[in-house]
Coordinates of C-alpha atoms in Angstrom, one line a residue:
Chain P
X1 CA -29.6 -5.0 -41.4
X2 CA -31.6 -7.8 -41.6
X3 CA -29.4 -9.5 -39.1
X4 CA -29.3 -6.8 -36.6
X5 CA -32.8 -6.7 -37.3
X6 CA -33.7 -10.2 -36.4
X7 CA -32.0 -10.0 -32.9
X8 CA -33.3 -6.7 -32.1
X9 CA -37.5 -7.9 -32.8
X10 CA -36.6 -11.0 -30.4
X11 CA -36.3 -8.8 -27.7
X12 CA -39.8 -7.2 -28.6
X13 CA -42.2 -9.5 -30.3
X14 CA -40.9 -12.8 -30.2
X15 CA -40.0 -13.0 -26.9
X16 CA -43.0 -11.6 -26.2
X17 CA -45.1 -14.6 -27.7
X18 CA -42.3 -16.8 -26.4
X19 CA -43.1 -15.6 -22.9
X20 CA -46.7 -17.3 -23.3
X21 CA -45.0 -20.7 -23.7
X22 CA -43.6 -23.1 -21.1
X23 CA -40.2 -22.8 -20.6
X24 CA -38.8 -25.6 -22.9
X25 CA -40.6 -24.0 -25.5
X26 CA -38.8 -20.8 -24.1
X27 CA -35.4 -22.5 -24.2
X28 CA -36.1 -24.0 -27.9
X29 CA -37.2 -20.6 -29.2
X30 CA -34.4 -18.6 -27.7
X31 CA -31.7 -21.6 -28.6
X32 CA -33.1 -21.2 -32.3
X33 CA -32.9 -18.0 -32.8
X34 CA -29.2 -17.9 -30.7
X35 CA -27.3 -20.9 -30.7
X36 CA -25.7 -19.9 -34.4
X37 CA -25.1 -16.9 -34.0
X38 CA -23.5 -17.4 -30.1
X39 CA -21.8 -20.4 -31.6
X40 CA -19.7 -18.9 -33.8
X41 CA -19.4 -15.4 -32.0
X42 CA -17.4 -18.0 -29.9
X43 CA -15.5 -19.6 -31.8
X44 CA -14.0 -15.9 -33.7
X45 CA -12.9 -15.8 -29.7
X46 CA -11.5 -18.9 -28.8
X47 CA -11.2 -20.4 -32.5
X48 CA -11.7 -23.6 -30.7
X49 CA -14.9 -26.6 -31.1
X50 CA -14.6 -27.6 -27.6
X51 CA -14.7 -24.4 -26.2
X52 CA -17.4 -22.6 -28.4
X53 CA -19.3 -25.6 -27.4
X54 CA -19.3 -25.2 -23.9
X55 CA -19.5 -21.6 -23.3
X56 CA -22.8 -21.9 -26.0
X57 CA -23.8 -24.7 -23.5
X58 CA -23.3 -23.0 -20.1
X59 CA -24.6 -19.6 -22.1
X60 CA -28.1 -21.1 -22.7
X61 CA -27.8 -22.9 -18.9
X62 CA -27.8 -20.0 -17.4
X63 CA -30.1 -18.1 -19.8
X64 CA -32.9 -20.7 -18.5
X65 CA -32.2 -20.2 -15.3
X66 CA -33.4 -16.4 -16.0
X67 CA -36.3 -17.5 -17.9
X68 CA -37.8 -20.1 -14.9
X69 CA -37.1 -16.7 -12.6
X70 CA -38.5 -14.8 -14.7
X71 CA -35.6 -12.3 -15.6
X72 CA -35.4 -11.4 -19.2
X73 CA -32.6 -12.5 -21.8
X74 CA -31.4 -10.3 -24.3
X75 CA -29.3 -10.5 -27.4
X76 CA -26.5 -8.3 -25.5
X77 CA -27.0 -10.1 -22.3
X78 CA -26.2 -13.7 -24.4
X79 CA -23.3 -12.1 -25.8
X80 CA -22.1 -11.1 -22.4
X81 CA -22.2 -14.2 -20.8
X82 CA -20.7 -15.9 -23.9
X83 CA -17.9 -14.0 -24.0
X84 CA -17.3 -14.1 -19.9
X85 CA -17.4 -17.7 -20.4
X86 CA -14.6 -17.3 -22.8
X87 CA -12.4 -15.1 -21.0
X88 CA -12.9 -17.6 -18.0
X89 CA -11.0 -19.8 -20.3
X90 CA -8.8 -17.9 -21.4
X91 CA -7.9 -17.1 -18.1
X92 CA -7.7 -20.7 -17.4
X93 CA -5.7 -21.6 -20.4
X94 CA -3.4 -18.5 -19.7
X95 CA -3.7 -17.9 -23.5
X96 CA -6.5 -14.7 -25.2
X97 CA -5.3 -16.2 -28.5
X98 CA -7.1 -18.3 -30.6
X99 CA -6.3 -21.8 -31.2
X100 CA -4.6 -21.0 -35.0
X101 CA -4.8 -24.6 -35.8
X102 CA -8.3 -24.7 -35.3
X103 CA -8.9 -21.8 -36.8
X104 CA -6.6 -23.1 -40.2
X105 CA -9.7 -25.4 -40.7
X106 CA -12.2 -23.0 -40.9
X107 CA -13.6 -22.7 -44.4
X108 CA -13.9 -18.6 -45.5
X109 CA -15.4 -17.4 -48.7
X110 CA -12.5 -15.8 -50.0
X111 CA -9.1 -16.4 -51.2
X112 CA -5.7 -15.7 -49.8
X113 CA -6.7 -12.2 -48.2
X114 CA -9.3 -14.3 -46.2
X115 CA -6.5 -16.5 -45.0
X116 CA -4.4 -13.6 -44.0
X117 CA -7.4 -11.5 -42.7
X118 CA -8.3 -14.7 -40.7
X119 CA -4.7 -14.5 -39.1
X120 CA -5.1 -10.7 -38.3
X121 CA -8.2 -11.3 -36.7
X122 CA -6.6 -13.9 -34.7
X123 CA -4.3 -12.2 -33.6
X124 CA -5.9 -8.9 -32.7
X125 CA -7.0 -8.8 -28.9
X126 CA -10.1 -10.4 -27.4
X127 CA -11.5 -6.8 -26.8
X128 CA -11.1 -6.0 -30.4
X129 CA -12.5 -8.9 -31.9
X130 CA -15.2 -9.0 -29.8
X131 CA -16.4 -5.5 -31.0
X132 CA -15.5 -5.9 -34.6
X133 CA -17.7 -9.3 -34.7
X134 CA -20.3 -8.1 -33.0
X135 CA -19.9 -5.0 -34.9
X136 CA -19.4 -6.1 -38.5
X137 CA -20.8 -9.7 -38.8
X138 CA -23.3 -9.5 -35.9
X139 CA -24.4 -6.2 -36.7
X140 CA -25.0 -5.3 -32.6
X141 CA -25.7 -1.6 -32.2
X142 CA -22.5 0.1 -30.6
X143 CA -24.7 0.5 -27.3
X144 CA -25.9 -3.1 -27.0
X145 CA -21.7 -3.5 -27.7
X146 CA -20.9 -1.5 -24.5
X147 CA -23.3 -3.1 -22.6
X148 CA -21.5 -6.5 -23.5
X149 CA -17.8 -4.9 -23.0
X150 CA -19.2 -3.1 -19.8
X151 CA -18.3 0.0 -20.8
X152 CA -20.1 3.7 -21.8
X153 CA -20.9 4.1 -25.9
X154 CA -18.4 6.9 -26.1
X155 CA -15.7 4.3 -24.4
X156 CA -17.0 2.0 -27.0
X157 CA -16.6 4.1 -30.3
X158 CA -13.0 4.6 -29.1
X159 CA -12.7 1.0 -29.3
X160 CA -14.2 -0.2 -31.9
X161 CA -11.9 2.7 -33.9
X162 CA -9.0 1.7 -32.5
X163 CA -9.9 -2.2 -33.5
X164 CA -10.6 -1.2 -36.9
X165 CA -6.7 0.8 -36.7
X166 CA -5.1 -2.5 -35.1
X167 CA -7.0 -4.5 -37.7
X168 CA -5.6 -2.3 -40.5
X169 CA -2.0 -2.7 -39.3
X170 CA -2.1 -7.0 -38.7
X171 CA -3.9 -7.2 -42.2
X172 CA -1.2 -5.0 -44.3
X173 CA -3.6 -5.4 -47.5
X174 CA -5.3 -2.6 -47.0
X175 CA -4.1 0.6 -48.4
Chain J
X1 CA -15.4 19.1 -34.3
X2 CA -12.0 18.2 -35.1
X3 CA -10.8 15.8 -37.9
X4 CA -10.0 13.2 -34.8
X5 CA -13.3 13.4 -34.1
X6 CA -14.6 12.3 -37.5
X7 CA -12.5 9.7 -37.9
X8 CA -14.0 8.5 -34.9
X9 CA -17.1 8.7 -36.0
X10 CA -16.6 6.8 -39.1
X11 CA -15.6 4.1 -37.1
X12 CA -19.2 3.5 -36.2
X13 CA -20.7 5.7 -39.8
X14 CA -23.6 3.0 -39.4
X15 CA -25.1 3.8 -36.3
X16 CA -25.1 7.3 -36.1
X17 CA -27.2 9.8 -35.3
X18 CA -29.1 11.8 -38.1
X19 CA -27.3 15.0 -36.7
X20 CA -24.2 13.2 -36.3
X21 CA -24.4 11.9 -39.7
X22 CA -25.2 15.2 -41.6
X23 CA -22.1 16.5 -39.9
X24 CA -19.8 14.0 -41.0
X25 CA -21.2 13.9 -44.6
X26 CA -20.1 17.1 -44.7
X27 CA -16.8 16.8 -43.3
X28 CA -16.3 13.7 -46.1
X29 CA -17.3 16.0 -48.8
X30 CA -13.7 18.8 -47.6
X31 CA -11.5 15.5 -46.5
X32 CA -10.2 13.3 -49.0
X33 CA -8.2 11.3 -46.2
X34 CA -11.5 10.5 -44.7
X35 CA -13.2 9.3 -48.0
X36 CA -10.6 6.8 -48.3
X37 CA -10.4 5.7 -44.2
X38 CA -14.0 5.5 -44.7
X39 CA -14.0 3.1 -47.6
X40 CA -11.2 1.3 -45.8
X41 CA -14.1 0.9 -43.1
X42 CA -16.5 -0.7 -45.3
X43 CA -14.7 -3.4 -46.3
X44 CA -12.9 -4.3 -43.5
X45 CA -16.9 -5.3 -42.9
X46 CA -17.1 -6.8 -46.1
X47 CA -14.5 -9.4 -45.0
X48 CA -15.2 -10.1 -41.7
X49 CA -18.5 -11.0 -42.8
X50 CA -16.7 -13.1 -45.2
X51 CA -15.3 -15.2 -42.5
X52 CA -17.5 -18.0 -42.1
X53 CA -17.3 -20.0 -39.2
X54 CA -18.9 -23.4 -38.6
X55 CA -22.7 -24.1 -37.6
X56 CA -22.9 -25.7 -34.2
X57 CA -23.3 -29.2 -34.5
X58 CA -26.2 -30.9 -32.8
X59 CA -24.3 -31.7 -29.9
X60 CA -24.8 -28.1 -28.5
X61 CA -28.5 -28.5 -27.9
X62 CA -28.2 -31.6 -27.1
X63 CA -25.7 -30.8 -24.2
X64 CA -28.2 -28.5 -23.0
X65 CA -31.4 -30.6 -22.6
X66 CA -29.1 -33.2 -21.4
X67 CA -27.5 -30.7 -18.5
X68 CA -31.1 -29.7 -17.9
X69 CA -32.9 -33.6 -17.9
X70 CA -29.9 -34.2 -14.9
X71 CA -30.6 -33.8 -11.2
X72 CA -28.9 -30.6 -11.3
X73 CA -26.9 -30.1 -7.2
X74 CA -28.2 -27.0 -5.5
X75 CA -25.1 -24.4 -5.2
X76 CA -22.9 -23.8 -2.5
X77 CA -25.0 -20.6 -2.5
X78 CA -28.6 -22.2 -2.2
X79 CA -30.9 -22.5 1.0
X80 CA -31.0 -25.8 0.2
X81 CA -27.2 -26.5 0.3
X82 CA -26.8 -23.7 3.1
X83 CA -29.4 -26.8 5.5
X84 CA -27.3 -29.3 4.5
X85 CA -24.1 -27.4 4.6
X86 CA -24.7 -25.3 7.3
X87 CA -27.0 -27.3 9.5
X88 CA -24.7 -29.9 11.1
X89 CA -21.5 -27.4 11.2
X90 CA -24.0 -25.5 13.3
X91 CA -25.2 -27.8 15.2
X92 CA -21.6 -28.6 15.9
X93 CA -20.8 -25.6 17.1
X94 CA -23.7 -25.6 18.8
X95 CA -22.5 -28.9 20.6
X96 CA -19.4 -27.6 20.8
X97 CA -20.3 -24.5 22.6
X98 CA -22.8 -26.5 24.9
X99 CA -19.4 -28.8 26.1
X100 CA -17.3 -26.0 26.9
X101 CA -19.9 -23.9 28.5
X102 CA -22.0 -26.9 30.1
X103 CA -18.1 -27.9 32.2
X104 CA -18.3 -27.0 35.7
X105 CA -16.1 -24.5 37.0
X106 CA -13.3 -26.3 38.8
X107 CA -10.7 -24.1 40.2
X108 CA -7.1 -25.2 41.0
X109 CA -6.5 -25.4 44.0
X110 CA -3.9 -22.5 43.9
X111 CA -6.4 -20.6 42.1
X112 CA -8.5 -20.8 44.6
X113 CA -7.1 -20.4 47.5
X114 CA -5.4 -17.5 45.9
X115 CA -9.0 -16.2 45.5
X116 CA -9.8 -17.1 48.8
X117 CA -7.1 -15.1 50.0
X118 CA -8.4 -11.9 47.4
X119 CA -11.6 -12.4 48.8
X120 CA -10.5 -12.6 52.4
X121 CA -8.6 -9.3 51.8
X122 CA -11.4 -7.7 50.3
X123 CA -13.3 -8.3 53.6
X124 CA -10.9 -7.5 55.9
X125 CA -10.3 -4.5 54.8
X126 CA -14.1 -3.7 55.1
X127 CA -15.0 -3.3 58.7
X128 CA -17.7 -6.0 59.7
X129 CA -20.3 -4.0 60.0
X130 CA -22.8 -5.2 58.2
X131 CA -23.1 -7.8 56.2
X132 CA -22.0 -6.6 53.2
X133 CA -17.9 -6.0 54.2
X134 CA -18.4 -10.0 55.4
X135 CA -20.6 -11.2 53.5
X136 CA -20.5 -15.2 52.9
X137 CA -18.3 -17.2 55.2
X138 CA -15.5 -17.5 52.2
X139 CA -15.5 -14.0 51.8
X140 CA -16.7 -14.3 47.9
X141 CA -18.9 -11.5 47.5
X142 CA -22.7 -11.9 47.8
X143 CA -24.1 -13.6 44.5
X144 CA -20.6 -15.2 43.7
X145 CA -20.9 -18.4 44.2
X146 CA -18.2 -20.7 42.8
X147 CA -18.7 -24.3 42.5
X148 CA -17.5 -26.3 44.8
X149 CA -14.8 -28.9 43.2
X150 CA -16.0 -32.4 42.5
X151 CA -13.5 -33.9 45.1
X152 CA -14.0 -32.9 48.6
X153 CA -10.6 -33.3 49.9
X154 CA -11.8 -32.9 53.5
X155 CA -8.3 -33.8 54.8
X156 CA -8.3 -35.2 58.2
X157 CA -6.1 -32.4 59.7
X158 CA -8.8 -29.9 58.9
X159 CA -11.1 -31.8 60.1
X160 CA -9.9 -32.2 63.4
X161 CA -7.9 -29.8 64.0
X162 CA -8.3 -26.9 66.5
X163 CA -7.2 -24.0 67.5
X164 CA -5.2 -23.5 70.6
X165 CA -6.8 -23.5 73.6
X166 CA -4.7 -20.2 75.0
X167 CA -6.0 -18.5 71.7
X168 CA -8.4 -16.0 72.6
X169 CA -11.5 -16.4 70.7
X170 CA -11.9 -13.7 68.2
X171 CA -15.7 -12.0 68.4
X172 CA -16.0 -12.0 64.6
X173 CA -15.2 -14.5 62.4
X174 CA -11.9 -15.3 61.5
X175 CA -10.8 -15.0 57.9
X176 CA -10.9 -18.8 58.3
X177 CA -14.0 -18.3 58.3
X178 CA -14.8 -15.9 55.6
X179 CA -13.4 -18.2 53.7
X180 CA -15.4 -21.2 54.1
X181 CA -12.6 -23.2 55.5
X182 CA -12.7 -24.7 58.7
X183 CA -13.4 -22.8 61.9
X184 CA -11.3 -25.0 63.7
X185 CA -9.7 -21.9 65.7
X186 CA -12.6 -20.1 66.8
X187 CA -14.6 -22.9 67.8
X188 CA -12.4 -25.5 69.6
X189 CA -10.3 -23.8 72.0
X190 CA -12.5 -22.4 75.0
X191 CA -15.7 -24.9 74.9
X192 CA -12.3 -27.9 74.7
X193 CA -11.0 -26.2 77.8
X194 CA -14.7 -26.3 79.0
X195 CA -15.0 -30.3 78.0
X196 CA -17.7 -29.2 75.6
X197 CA -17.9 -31.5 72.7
X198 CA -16.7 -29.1 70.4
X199 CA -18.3 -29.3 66.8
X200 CA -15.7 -29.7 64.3
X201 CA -16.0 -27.9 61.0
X202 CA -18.3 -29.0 58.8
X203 CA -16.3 -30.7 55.8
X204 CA -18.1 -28.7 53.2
X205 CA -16.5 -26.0 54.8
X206 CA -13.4 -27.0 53.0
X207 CA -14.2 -26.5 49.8
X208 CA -14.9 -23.0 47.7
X209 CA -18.6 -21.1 49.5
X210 CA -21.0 -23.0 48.1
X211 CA -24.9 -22.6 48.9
X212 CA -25.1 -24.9 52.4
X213 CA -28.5 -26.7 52.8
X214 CA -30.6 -25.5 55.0
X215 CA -31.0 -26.7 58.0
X216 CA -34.0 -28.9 58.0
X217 CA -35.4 -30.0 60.8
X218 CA -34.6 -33.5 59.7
X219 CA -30.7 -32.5 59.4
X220 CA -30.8 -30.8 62.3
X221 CA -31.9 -33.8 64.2
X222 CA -28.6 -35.6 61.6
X223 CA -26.3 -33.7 63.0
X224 CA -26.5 -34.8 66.6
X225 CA -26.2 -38.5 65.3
X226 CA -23.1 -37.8 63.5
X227 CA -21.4 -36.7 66.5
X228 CA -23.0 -39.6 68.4
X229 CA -21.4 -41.7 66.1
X230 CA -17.9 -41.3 66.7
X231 CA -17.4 -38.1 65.2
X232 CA -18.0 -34.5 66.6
X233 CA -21.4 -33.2 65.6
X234 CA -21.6 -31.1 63.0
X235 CA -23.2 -27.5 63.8
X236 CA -26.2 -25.9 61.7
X237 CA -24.8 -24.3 58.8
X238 CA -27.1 -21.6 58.5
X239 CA -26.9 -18.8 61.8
X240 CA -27.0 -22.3 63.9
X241 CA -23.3 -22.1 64.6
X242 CA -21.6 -18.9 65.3
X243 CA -17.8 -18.0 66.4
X244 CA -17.6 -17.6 69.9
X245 CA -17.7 -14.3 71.6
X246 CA -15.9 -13.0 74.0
X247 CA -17.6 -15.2 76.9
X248 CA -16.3 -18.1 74.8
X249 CA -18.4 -20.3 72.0
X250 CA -21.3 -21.2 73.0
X251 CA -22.0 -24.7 73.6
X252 CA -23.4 -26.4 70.8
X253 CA -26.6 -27.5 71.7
X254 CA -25.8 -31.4 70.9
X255 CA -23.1 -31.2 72.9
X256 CA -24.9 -31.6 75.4
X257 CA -26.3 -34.7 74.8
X258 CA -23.2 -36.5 73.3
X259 CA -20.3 -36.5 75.4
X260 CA -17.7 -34.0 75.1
X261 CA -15.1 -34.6 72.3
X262 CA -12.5 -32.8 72.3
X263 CA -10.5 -31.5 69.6
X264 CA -8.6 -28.6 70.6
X265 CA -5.7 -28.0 68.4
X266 CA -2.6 -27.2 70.6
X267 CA -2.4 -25.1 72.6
X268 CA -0.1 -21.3 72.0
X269 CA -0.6 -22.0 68.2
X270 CA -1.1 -18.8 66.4
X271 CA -3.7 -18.4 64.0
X272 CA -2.4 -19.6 60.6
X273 CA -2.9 -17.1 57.6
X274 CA -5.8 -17.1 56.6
X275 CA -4.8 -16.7 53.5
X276 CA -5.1 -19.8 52.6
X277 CA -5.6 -21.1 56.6
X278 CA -4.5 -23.9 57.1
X279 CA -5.4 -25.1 60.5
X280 CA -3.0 -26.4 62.4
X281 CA -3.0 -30.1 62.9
X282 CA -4.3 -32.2 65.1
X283 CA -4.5 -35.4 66.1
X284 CA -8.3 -36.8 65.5
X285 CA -8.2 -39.6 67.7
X286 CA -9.7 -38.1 70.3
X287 CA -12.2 -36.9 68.1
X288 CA -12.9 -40.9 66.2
X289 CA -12.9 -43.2 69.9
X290 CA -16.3 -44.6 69.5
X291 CA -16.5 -43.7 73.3
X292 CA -15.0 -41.1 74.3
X293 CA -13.8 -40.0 76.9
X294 CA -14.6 -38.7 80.2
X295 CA -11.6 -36.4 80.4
X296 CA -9.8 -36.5 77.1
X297 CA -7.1 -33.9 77.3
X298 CA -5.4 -34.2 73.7
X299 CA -4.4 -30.9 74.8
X300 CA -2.7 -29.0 77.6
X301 CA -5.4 -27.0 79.0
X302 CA -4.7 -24.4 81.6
X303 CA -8.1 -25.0 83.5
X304 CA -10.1 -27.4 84.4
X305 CA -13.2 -27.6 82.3
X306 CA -16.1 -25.1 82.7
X307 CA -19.1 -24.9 82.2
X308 CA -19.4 -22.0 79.4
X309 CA -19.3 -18.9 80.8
X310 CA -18.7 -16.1 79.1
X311 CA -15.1 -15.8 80.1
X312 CA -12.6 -13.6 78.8
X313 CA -10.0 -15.4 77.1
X314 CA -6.4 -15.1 78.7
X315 CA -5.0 -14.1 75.5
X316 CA -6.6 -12.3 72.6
X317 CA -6.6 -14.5 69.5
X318 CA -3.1 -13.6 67.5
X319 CA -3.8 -12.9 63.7
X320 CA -1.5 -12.1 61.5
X321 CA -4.2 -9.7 60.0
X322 CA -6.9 -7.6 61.0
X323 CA -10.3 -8.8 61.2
X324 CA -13.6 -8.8 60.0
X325 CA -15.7 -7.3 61.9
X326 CA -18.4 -9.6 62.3
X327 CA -21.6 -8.8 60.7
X328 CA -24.9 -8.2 62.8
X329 CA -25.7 -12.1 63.3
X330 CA -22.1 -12.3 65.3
X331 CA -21.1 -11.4 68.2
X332 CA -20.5 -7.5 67.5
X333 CA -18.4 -7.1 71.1
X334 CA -14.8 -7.8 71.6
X335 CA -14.2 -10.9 73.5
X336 CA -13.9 -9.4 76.8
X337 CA -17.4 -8.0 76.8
X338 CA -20.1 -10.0 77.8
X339 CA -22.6 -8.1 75.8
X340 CA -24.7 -10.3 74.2
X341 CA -24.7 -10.9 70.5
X342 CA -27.5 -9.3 68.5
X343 CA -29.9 -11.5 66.9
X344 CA -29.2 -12.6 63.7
X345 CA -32.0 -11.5 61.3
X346 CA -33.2 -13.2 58.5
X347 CA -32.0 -10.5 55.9
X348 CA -28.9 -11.0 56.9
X349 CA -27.2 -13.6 55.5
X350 CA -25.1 -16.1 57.7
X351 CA -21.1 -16.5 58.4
X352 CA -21.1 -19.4 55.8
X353 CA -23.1 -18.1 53.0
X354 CA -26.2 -18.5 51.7
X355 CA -29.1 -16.1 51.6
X356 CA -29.1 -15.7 55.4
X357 CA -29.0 -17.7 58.3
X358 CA -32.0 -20.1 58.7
X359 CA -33.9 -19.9 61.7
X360 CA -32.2 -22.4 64.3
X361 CA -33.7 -23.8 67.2
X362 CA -30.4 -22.9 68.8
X363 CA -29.5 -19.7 68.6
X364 CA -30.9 -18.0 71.3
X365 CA -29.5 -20.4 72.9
X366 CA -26.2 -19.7 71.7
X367 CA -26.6 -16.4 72.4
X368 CA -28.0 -16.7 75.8
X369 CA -24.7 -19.0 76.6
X370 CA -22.3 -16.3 75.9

């Protein structure tokens, strides 16, 4: 996947020539290969502008931090921060759902199904989307998926099946 | 495997292993509800991917080269904010620390004289052997050396006051003595009845041991002045003054050249505890006439004065408790015997404290006396 591809050859060539630049050009690189994707990774969590923005702000923060020290930055380790940012406001907000307003204006390619597959989505766990973005749109290998969740790959593929089965269920359209 | 199992696996049919893969191929080709969970899979992708969510908008970078242009605050976590942080609340507690430890130690009174009274215990019970059972004059053992409190209450009753002149003069100190307080007992009763100008305690004696000067050659020639002015002189601190044996105190050597002051206490008074002693009271005036006189007799006094001699007392001294026994630079011999006392030796520290008693210019004459 040309997707899964792209993140994956950051980790091994591009970051490799980024790591000869000075560390705004670091920064820019990584935020321009990232900030999309982390962006709306986000908002299929929190489903809300404010908060997408913030976590993809504090998520890059952080990731410079690790480049002036000279710890690496991965795809998986973005997508881990990002989402611990979101579950610190979730936590905060005492809510792990999405705001549905918010996520009412989001454009999606299809017709009615992708209305009602964006309200399953919305309403499946934070877990379960988080694997079945990553999974499906972000095309993360299931191991760079359990390194985000914090869990073993086996622990993973039990997830990500049992997401898919949840999924099934809230959408009803599938046979 | 089981079917479970390959259900699993399709789950994740994309990132499989070649072996894994060639196994569930196979199972897909026997299982028709697999086929169909498996195309249920695939578009389940096909529609996420369809959801489209919005680009970040250009305040997201923004943000971050703003956050980053800022002076950003070291954390809690930093050196830097540890030295500010940290730095004054320890110096506070250093300050803090230096305040309660830097407060001389100041007693209660009651504390102390309860002390005293431990202290003087202790020593009785240790015969006066050596040093070591008696130790410094208030009993504290050697090395303790408690403070003495700012005020020095040197009450005038202690001051003055005496022991009986029937009291017996005890050969070793009295617990008055071992614990600092004034030796008016001991000291006052047979060189009074002899008209000696008996020395009255020292006032430091009053307060908890502390470390007594030294008898310098220059204080030593004070201490006859003090007596010369009004009040009795005040005798060495250090091995210059020592209880009075059995042939009665010796005469302190400025007594001889300021007239004889009396300041017995009276007469057939026992020996307060000396835990705390309290010597009995007397009246100073004797002790303050700027002249005094030739024959003061404040107290009855069964004879005539003597010169010193080393009498017997008519009665022995009456303590409520045992004494020390003196150490080696006091009179080791009951008060009947006339046997002089040993010489005090410089290891040995003195009936008042201190390191050991100083050498005097007086006390072979003391002991010669006795």
């Amino acid at each position: 996947m040309h997707r899964e591809e792209g993140l994956r050859t950051w980790q091994t060539e591009e970051r490799g020539e980024a790591a000869e630049l000075s560390l705004p050009d670091q920064l820019t690189s990584l935020m321009d290969r990232f900030e999309a994707p982390l962006y709306k990774f986000l908002m299929a969590l929190v489903g809300s502008h404010d908060v997408a923005q913030d976590c993809t702000q504090d998520t890059f923060m952080r990731a410079y931090e690790n480049l002036r020290k000279g710890k690496p930055v991965t795809a998986a380790w973005l997508y881990t921060v990002a989402r611990n940012r979101a579950m610190d406001t979730f936590r905060r907000r005492k809510r792990e759902r999405p705001d549905q307003a918010e996520l009412e204006r989001v454009p999606t390619s299809g017709g009615t199904d992708a209305v009602a597959l964006r309200d399953a989505f919305a309403h499946l766990p934070p877990d379960d989307r988080t694997v079945l973005y990553l999974l499906a749109v972000e095309g993360l290998h299931p191991g760079e998926i359990a390194t985000v969740l914090g869990i073993n790959a086996n622990a993973v593929r039990m997830r990500i099946f049992r997401a898919r089965q949840r999924l099934k269920l809230a959408y009803g359209a599938w046979p | 495997m089981n079917h479970e199992t390959f259900r699993h696996l399709l789950a994740v049919r994309d990132f499989l292993s070649p072996a894994e893969a060639a196994r569930l191929e196979a199972h897909l080709e026997e299982c028709a509800a697999c086929r169909e969970e498996a195309a249920l899979y695939a578009r389940q992708d096909l529609d996420l991917r369809s959801l489209t969510f919005p680009d970040p908008p250009p305040s997201v970078r923004s943000g971050v080269w703003g956050r980053l242009s800022r002076p950003a605050s070291p954390p809690l976590w930093s050196p830097q904010h540890r030295r500010l942080v940290l730095a004054p609340a320890g110096l506070a507690l250093l300050a803090l620390a230096a305040l309660l430890l830097g407060r001389p130690f100041e007693p209660a009174p009651s504390l102390h004289s309860a002390a005293s009274a431990s202290h003087a215990a202790t020593a009785r019970q240790a015969p006066l052997a050596g040093n070591k059972s008696f130790g410094p004059a208030n009993g504290v053992p050697r090395g303790h050396r408690p403070r003495r409190p700012v005020s020095k209450p040197a009450s005038p009753a202690r001051r003055k006051s005496s022991p009986p002149a029937s009291q017996a003069l005890p050969s070793h100190p009295s617990p008055a003595v071992a614990q600092n307080l004034p030796l008016a007992l001991p000291t006052s009763t047979p060189l009074a009845a002899a008209g000696v100008a008996i020395p009255s305690p020292p006032p430091a004696r009053d307060q908890p041991a502390r470390a007594a000067p030294r008898p310098t050659p220059q204080r030593a020639a004070r201490l006859p002045t003090r007596g010369a002015a009004g009040r009795p002189p005040r005798p060495p601190r250090r091995g210059g003054f020592h209880p009075p044996t059995a042939g009665g105190p010796a005469p302190h050597p400025s007594s001889t050249a300021a007239p004889p002051v009396p300041t017995a206490a009276p007469p057939a008074r026992p020996m307060p505890t000396p835990a705390p002693f309290v010597p009995p009271q007397v009246t100073p005036a004797p002790a303050v006439t700027p002249t005094p006189a030739p024959s003061p007799v404040p107290y009855p006094v069964a004879a005539a004065p003597q010169p010193p001699s080393p009498s017997p007392p008519t009665s022995p001294v009456p303590s409520p408790t045992s004494l020390p026994s003196p150490s080696p630079s006091l009179p080791t011999t009951p008060l009947p015997s006339a046997t002089p006392p040993p010489t005090p030796t410089p290891a040995t520290p003195g009936p008042w404290g201190g390191p050991g008693p100083s050498p005097t210019p007086n006390a072979g004459q003391h002991n010669a006396v006795r």
